[in-house]
mmCIF file of N, CA and C and ligand atoms in Angstrom:
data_model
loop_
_atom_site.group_PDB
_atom_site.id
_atom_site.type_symbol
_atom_site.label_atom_id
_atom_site.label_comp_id
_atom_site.label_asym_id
_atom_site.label_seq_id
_atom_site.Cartn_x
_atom_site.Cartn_y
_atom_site.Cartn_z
ATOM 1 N N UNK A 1 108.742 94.014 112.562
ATOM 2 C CA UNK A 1 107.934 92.821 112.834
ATOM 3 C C UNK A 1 107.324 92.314 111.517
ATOM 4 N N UNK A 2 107.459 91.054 111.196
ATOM 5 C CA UNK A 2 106.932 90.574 110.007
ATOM 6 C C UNK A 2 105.480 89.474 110.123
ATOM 7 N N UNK A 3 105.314 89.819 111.313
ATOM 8 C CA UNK A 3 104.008 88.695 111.709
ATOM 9 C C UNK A 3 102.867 89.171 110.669
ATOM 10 N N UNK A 4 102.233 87.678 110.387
ATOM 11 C CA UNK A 4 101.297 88.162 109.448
ATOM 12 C C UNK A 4 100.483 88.477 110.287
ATOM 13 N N UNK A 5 99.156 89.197 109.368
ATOM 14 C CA UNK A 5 98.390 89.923 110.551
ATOM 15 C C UNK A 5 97.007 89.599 110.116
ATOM 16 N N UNK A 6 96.684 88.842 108.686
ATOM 17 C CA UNK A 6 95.659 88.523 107.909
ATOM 18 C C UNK A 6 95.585 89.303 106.735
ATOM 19 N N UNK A 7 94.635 88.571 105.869
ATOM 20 C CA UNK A 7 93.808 89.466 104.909
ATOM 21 C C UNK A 7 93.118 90.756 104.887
ATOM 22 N N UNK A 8 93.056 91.819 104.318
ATOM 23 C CA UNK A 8 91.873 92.587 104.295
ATOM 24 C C UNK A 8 91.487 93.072 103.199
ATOM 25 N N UNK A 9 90.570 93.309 102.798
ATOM 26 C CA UNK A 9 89.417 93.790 101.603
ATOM 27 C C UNK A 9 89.634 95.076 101.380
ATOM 28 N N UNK A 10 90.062 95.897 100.295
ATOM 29 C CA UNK A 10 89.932 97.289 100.417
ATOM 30 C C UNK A 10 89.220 97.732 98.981
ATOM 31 N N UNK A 11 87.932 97.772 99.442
ATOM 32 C CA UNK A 11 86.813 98.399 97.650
ATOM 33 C C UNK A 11 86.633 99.784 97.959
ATOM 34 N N UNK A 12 87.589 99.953 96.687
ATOM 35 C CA UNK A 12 87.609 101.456 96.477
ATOM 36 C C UNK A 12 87.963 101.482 94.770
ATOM 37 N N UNK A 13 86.904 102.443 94.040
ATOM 38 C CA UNK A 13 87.215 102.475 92.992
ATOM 39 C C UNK A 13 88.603 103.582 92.464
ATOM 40 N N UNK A 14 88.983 104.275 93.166
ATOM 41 C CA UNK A 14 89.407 105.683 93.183
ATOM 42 C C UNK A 14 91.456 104.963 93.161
ATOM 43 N N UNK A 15 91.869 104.316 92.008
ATOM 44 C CA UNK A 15 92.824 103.632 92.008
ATOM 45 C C UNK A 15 94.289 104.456 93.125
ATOM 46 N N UNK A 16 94.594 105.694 93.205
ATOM 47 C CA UNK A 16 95.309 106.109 93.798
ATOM 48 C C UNK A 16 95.010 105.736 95.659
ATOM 49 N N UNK A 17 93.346 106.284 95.677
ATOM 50 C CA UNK A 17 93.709 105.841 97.156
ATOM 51 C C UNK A 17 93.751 104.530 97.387
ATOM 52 N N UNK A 18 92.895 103.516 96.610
ATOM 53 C CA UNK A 18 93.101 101.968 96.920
ATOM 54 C C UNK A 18 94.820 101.337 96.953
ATOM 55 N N UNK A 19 95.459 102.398 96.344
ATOM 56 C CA UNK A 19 96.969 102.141 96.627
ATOM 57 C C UNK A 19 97.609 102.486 97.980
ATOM 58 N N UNK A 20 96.904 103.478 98.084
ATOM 59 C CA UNK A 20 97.475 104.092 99.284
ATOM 60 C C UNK A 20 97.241 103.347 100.508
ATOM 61 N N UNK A 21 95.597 102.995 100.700
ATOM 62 C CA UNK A 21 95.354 102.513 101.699
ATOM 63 C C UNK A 21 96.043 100.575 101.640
ATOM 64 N N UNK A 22 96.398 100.372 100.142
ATOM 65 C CA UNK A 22 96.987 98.992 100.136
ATOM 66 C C UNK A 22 98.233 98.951 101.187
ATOM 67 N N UNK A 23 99.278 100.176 101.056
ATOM 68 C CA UNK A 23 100.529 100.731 101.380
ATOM 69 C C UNK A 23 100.483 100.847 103.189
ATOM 70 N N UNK A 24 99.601 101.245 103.177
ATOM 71 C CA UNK A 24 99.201 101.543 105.147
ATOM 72 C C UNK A 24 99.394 99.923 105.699
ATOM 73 N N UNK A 25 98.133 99.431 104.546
ATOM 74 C CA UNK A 25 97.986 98.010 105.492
ATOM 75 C C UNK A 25 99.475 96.942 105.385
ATOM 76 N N UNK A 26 100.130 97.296 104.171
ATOM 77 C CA UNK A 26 100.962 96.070 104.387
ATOM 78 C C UNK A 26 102.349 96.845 104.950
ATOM 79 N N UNK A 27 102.379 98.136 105.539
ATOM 80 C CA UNK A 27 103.240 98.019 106.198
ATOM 81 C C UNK A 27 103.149 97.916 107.691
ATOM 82 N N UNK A 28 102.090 97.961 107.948
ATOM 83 C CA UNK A 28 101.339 97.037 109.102
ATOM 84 C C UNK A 28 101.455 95.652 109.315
ATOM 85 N N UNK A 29 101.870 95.351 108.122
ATOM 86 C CA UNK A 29 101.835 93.592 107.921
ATOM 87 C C UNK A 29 100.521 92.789 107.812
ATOM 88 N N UNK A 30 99.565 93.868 107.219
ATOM 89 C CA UNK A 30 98.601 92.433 106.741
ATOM 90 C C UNK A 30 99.081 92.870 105.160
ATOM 91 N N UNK A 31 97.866 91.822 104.538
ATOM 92 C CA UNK A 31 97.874 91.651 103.133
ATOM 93 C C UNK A 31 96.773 92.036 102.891
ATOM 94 N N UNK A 32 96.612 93.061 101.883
ATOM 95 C CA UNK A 32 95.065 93.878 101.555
ATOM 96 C C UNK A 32 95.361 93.177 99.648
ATOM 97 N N UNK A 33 93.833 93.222 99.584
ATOM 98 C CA UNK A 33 93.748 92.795 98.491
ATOM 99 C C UNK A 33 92.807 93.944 97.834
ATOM 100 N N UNK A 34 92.581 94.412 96.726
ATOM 101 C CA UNK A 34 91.635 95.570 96.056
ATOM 102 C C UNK A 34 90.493 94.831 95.562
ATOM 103 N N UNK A 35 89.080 95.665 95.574
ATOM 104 C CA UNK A 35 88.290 95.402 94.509
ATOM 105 C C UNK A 35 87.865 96.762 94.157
ATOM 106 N N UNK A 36 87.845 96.955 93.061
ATOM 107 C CA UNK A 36 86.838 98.730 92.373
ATOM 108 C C UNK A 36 85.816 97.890 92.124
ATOM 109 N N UNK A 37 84.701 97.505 92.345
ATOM 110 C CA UNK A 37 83.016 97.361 92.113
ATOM 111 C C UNK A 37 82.619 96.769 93.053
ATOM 112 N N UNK A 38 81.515 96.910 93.198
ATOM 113 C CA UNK A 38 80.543 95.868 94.495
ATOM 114 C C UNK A 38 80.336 94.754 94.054
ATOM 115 N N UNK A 39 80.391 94.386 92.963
ATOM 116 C CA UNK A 39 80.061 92.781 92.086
ATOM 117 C C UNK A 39 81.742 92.304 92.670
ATOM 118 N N UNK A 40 82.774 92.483 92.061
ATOM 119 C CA UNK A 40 83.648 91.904 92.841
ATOM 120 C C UNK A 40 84.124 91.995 93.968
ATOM 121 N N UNK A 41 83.772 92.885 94.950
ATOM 122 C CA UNK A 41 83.838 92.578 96.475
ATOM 123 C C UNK A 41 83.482 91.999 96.675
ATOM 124 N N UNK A 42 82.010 91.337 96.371
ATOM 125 C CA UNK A 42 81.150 90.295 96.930
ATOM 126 C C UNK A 42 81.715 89.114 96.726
ATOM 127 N N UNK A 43 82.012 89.137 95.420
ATOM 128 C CA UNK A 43 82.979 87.636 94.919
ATOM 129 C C UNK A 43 84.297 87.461 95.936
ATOM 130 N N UNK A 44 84.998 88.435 95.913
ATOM 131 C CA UNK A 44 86.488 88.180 96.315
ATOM 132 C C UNK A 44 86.099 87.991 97.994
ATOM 133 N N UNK A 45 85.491 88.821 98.650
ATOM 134 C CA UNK A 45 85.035 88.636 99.921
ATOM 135 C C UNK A 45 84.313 87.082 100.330
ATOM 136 N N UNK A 46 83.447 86.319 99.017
ATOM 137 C CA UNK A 46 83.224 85.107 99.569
ATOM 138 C C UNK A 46 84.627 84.353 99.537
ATOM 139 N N UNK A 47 85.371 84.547 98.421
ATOM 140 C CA UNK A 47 86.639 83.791 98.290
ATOM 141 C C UNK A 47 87.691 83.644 99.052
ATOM 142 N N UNK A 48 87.802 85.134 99.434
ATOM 143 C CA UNK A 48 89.037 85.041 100.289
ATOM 144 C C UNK A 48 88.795 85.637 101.555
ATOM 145 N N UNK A 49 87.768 85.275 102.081
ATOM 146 C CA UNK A 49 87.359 85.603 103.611
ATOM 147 C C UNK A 49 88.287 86.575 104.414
ATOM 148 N N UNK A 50 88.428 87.733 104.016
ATOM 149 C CA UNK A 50 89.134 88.795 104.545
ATOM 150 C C UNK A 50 88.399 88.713 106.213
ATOM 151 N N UNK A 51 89.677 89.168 107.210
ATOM 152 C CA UNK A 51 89.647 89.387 108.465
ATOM 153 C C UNK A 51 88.615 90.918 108.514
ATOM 154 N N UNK A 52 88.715 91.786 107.396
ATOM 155 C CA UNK A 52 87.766 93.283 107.697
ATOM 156 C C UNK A 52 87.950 93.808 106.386
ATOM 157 N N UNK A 53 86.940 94.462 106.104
ATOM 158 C CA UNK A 53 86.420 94.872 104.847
ATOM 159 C C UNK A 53 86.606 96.705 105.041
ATOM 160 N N UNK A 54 87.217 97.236 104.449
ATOM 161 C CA UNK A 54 86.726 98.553 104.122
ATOM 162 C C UNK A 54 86.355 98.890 102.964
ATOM 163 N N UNK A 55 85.106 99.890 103.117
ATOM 164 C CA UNK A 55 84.333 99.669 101.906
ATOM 165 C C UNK A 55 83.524 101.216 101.750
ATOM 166 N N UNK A 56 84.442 101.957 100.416
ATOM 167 C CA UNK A 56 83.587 103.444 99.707
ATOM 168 C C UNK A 56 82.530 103.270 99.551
ATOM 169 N N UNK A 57 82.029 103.766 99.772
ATOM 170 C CA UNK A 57 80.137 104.370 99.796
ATOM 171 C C UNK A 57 80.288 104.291 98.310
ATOM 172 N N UNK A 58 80.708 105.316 97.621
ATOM 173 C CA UNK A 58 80.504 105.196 96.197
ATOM 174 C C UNK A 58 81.572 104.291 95.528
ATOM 175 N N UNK A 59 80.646 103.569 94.868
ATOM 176 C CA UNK A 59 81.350 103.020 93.593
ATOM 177 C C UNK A 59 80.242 102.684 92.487
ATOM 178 N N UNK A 60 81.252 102.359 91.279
ATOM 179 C CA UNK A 60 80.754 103.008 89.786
ATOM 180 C C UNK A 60 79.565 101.948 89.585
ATOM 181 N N UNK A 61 79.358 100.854 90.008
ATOM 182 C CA UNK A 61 78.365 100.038 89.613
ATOM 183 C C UNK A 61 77.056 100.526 90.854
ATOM 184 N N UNK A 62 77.660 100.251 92.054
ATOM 185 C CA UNK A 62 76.387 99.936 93.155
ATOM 186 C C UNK A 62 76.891 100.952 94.424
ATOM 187 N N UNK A 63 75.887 101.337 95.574
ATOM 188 C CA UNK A 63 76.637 101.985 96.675
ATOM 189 C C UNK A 63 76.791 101.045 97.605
ATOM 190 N N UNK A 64 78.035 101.570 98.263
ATOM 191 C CA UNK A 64 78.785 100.110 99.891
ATOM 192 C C UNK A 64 77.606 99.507 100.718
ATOM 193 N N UNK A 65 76.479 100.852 101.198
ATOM 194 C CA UNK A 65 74.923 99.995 101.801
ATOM 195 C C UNK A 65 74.635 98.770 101.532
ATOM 196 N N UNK A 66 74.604 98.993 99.516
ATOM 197 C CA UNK A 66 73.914 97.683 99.212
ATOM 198 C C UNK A 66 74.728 96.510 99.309
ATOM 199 N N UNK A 67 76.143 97.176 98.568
ATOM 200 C CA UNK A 67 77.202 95.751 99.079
ATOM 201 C C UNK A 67 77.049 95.240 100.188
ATOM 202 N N UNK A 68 76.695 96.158 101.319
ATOM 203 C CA UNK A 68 76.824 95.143 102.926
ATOM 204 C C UNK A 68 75.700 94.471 102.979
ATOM 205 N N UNK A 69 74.433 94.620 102.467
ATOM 206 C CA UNK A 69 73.460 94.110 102.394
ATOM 207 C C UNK A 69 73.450 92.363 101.877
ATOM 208 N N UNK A 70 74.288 92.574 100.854
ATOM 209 C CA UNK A 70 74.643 91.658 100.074
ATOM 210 C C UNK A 70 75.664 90.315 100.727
ATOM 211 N N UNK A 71 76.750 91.051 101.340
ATOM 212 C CA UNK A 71 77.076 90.272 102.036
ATOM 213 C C UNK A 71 76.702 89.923 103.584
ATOM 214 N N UNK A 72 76.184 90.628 103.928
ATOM 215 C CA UNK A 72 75.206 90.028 105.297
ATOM 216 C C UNK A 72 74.045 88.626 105.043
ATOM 217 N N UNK A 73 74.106 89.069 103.688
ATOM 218 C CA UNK A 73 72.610 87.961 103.343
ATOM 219 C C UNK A 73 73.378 86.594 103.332
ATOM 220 N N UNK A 74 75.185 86.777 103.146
ATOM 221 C CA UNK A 74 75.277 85.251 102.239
ATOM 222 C C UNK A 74 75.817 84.781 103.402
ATOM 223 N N UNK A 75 75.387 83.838 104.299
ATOM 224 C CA UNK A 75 76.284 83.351 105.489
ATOM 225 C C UNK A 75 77.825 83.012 105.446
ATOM 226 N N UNK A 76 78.607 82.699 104.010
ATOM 227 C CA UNK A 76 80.031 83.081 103.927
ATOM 228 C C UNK A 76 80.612 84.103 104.515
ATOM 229 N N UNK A 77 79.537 85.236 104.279
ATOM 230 C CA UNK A 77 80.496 86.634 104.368
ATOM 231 C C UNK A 77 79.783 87.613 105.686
ATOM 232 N N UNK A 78 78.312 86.926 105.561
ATOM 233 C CA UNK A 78 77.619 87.617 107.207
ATOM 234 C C UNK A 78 78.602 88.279 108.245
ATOM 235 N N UNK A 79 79.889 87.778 108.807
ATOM 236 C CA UNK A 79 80.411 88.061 109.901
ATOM 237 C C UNK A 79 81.260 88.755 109.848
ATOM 238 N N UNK A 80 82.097 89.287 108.589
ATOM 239 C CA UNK A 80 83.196 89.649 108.200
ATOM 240 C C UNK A 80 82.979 91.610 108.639
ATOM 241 N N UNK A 81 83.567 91.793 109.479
ATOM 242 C CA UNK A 81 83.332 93.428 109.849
ATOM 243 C C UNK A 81 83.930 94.282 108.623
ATOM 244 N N UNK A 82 83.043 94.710 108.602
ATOM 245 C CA UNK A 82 82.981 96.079 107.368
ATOM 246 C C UNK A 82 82.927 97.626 107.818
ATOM 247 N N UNK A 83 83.950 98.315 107.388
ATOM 248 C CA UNK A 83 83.866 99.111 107.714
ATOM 249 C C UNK A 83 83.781 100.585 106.652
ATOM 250 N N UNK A 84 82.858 101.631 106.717
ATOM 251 C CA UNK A 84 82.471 102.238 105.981
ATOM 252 C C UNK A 84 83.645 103.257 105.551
ATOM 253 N N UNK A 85 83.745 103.525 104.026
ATOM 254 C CA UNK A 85 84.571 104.810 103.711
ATOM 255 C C UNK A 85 83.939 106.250 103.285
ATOM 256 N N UNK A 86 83.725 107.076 103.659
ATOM 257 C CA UNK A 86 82.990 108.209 102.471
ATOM 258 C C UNK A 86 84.311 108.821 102.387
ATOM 259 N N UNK A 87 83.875 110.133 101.551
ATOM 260 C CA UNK A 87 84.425 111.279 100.594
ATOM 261 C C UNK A 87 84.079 112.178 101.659
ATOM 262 N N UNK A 88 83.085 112.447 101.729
ATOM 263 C CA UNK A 88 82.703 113.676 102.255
ATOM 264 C C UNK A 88 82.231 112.895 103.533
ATOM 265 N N UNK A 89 82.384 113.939 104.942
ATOM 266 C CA UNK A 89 82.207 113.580 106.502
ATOM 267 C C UNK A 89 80.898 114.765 106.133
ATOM 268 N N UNK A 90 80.148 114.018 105.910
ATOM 269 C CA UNK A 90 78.635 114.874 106.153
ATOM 270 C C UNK A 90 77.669 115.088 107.538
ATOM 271 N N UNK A 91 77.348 115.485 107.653
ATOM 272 C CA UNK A 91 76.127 115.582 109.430
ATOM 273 C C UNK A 91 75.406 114.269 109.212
ATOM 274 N N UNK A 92 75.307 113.548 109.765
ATOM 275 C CA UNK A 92 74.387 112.197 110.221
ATOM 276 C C UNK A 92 75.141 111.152 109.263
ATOM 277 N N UNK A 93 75.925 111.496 108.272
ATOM 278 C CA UNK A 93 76.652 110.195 107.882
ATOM 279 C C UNK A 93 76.930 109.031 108.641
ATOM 280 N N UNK A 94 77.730 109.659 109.936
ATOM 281 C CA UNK A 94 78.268 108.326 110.389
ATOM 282 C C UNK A 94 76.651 107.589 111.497
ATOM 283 N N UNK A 95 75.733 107.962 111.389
ATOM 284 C CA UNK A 95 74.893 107.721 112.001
ATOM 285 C C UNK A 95 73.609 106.525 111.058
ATOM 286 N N UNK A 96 73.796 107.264 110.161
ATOM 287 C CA UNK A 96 73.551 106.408 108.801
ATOM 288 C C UNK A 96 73.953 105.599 108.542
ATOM 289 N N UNK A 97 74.809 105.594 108.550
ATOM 290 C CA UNK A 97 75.706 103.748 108.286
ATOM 291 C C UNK A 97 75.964 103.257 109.354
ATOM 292 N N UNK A 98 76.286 103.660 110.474
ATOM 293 C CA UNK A 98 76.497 102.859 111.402
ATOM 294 C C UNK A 98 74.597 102.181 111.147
ATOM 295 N N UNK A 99 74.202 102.784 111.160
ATOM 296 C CA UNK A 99 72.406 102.108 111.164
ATOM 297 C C UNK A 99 72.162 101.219 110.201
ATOM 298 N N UNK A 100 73.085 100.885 108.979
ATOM 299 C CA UNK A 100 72.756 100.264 107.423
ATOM 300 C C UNK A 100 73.652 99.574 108.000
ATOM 301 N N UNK A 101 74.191 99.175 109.379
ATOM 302 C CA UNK A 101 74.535 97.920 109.781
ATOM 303 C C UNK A 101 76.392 98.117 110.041
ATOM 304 N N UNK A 102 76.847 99.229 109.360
ATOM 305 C CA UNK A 102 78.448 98.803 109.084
ATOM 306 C C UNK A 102 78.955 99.309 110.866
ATOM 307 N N UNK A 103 80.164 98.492 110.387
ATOM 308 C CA UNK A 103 80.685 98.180 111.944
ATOM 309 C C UNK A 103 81.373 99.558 112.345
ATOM 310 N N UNK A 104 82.304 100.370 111.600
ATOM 311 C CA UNK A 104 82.929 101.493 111.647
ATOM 312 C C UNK A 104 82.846 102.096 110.646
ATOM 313 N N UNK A 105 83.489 103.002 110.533
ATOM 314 C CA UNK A 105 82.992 104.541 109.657
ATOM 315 C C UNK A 105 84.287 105.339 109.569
ATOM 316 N N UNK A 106 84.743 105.331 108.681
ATOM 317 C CA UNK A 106 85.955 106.347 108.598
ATOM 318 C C UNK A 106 85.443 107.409 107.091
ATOM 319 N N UNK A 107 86.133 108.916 107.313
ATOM 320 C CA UNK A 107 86.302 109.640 106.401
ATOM 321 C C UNK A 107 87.532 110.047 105.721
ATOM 322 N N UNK A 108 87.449 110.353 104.222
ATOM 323 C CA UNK A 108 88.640 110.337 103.648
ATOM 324 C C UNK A 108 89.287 112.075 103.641
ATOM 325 N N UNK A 109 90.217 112.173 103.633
ATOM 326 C CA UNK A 109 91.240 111.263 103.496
ATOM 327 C C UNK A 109 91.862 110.205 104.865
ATOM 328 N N UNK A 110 91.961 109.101 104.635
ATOM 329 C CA UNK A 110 92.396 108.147 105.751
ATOM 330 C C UNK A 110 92.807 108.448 106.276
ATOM 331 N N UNK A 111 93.104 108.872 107.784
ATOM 332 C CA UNK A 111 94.139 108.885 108.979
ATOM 333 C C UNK A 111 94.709 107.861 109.567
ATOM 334 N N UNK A 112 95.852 107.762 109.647
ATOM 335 C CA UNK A 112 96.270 106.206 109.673
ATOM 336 C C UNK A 112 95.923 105.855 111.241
ATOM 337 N N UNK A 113 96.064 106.778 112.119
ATOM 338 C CA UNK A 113 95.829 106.409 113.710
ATOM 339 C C UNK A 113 94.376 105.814 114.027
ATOM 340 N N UNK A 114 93.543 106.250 112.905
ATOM 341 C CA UNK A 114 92.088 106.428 113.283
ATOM 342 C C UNK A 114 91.401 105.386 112.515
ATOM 343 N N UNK A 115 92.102 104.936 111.517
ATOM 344 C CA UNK A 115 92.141 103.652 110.728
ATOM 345 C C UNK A 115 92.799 102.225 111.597
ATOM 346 N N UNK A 116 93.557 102.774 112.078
ATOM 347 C CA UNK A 116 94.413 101.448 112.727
ATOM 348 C C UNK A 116 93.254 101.376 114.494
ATOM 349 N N UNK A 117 92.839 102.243 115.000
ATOM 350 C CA UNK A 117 92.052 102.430 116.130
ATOM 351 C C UNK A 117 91.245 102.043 116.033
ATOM 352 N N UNK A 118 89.989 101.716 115.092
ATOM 353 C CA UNK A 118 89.456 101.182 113.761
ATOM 354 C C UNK A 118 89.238 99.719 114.181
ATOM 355 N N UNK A 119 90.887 99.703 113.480
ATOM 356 C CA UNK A 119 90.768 98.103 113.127
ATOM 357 C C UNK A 119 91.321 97.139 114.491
ATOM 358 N N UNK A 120 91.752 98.184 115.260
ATOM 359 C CA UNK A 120 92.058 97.264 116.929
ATOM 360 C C UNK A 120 90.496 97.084 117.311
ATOM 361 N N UNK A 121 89.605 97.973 117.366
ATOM 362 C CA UNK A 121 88.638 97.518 117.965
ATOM 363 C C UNK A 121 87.594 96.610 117.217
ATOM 364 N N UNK A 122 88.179 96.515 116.028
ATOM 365 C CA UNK A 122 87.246 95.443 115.458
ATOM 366 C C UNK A 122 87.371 94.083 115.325
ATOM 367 N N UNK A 123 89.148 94.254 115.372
ATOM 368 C CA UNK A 123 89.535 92.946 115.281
ATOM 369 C C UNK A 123 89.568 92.088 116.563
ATOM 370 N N UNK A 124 89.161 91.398 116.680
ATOM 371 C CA UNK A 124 88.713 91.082 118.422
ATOM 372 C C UNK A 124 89.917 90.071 118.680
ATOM 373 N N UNK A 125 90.285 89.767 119.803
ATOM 374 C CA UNK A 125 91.333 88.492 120.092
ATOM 375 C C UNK A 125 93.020 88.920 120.313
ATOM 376 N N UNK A 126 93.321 90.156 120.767
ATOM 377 C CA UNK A 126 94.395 90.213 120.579
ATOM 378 C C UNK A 126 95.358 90.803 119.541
ATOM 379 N N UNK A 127 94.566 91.848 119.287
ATOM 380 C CA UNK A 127 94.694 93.159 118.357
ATOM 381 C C UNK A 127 95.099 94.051 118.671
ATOM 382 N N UNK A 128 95.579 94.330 120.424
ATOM 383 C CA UNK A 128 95.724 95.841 121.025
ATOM 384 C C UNK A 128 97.045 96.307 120.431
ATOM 385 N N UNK A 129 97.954 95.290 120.061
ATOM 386 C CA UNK A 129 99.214 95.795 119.891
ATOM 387 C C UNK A 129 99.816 96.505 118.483
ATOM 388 N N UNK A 130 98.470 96.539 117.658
ATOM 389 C CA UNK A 130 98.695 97.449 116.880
ATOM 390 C C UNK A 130 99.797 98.420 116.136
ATOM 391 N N UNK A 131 99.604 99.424 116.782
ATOM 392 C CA UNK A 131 100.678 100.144 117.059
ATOM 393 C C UNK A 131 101.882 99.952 117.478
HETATM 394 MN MN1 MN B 201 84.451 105.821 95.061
#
């Protein structure tokens, strides 16, 4: 199937997995685009209005919290579902961010079922077919 499926955002400074997770999405058939910093997520996210954002907790300038903060504030990017990445699946992590507002929560290393399960329920309108 070659249907496009949209844009998506993938900020991750960690160049191997931002490849990897580039590789998941476009053989899914969307088009993921990279940013490594929170200064250019914010930019590329007003620009190119990605359908869903996934977004590492750590990166080298700022942490993903504040990025979502950032883009919640700018009504361009307010609506755009974001979804959290960590490193480490810590006790109350996903409780924590789900609370700092983000829509989903995944831990690395990515699981593609649980990533794509993810993004059916976020993407609203006719997303079930996923898989
Ligand atoms: Mn990182």
């Amino acid at each position: 199937m070659t249907e496009e499926r949209g844009r998506v955002l993938v900020v991750e400074d960690d160049e191997k997995s931002a490849r990897l997770m580039c590789e998941l999405f476009s053989l899914r058939g969307f088009d993921p685009v990279t940013a490594g910093t929170g200064a250019e997520a914010v930019t590329l996210a007003a620009r190119l209005q990605p359908r869903l954002i996934l977004m590492d907790i750590q990166l080298p300038d700022t942490d993903g919290s504040t990025v979502l903060r950032t883009l919640r504030g700018n009504p361009d990017t307010a609506e755009i579902p974001v979804v959290a990445v960590t490193a480490f699946a810590m006790t109350g992590d996903r409780e924590r961010l789900l609370a700092d507002g983000f829509d989903g929560y995944l831990s690395k290393p990515i699981d593609i079922g649980t990533l794509v399960d993810e993004m059916a329920a976020l993407m609203r309108g006719g997303e079930d077919h996923l898989r």
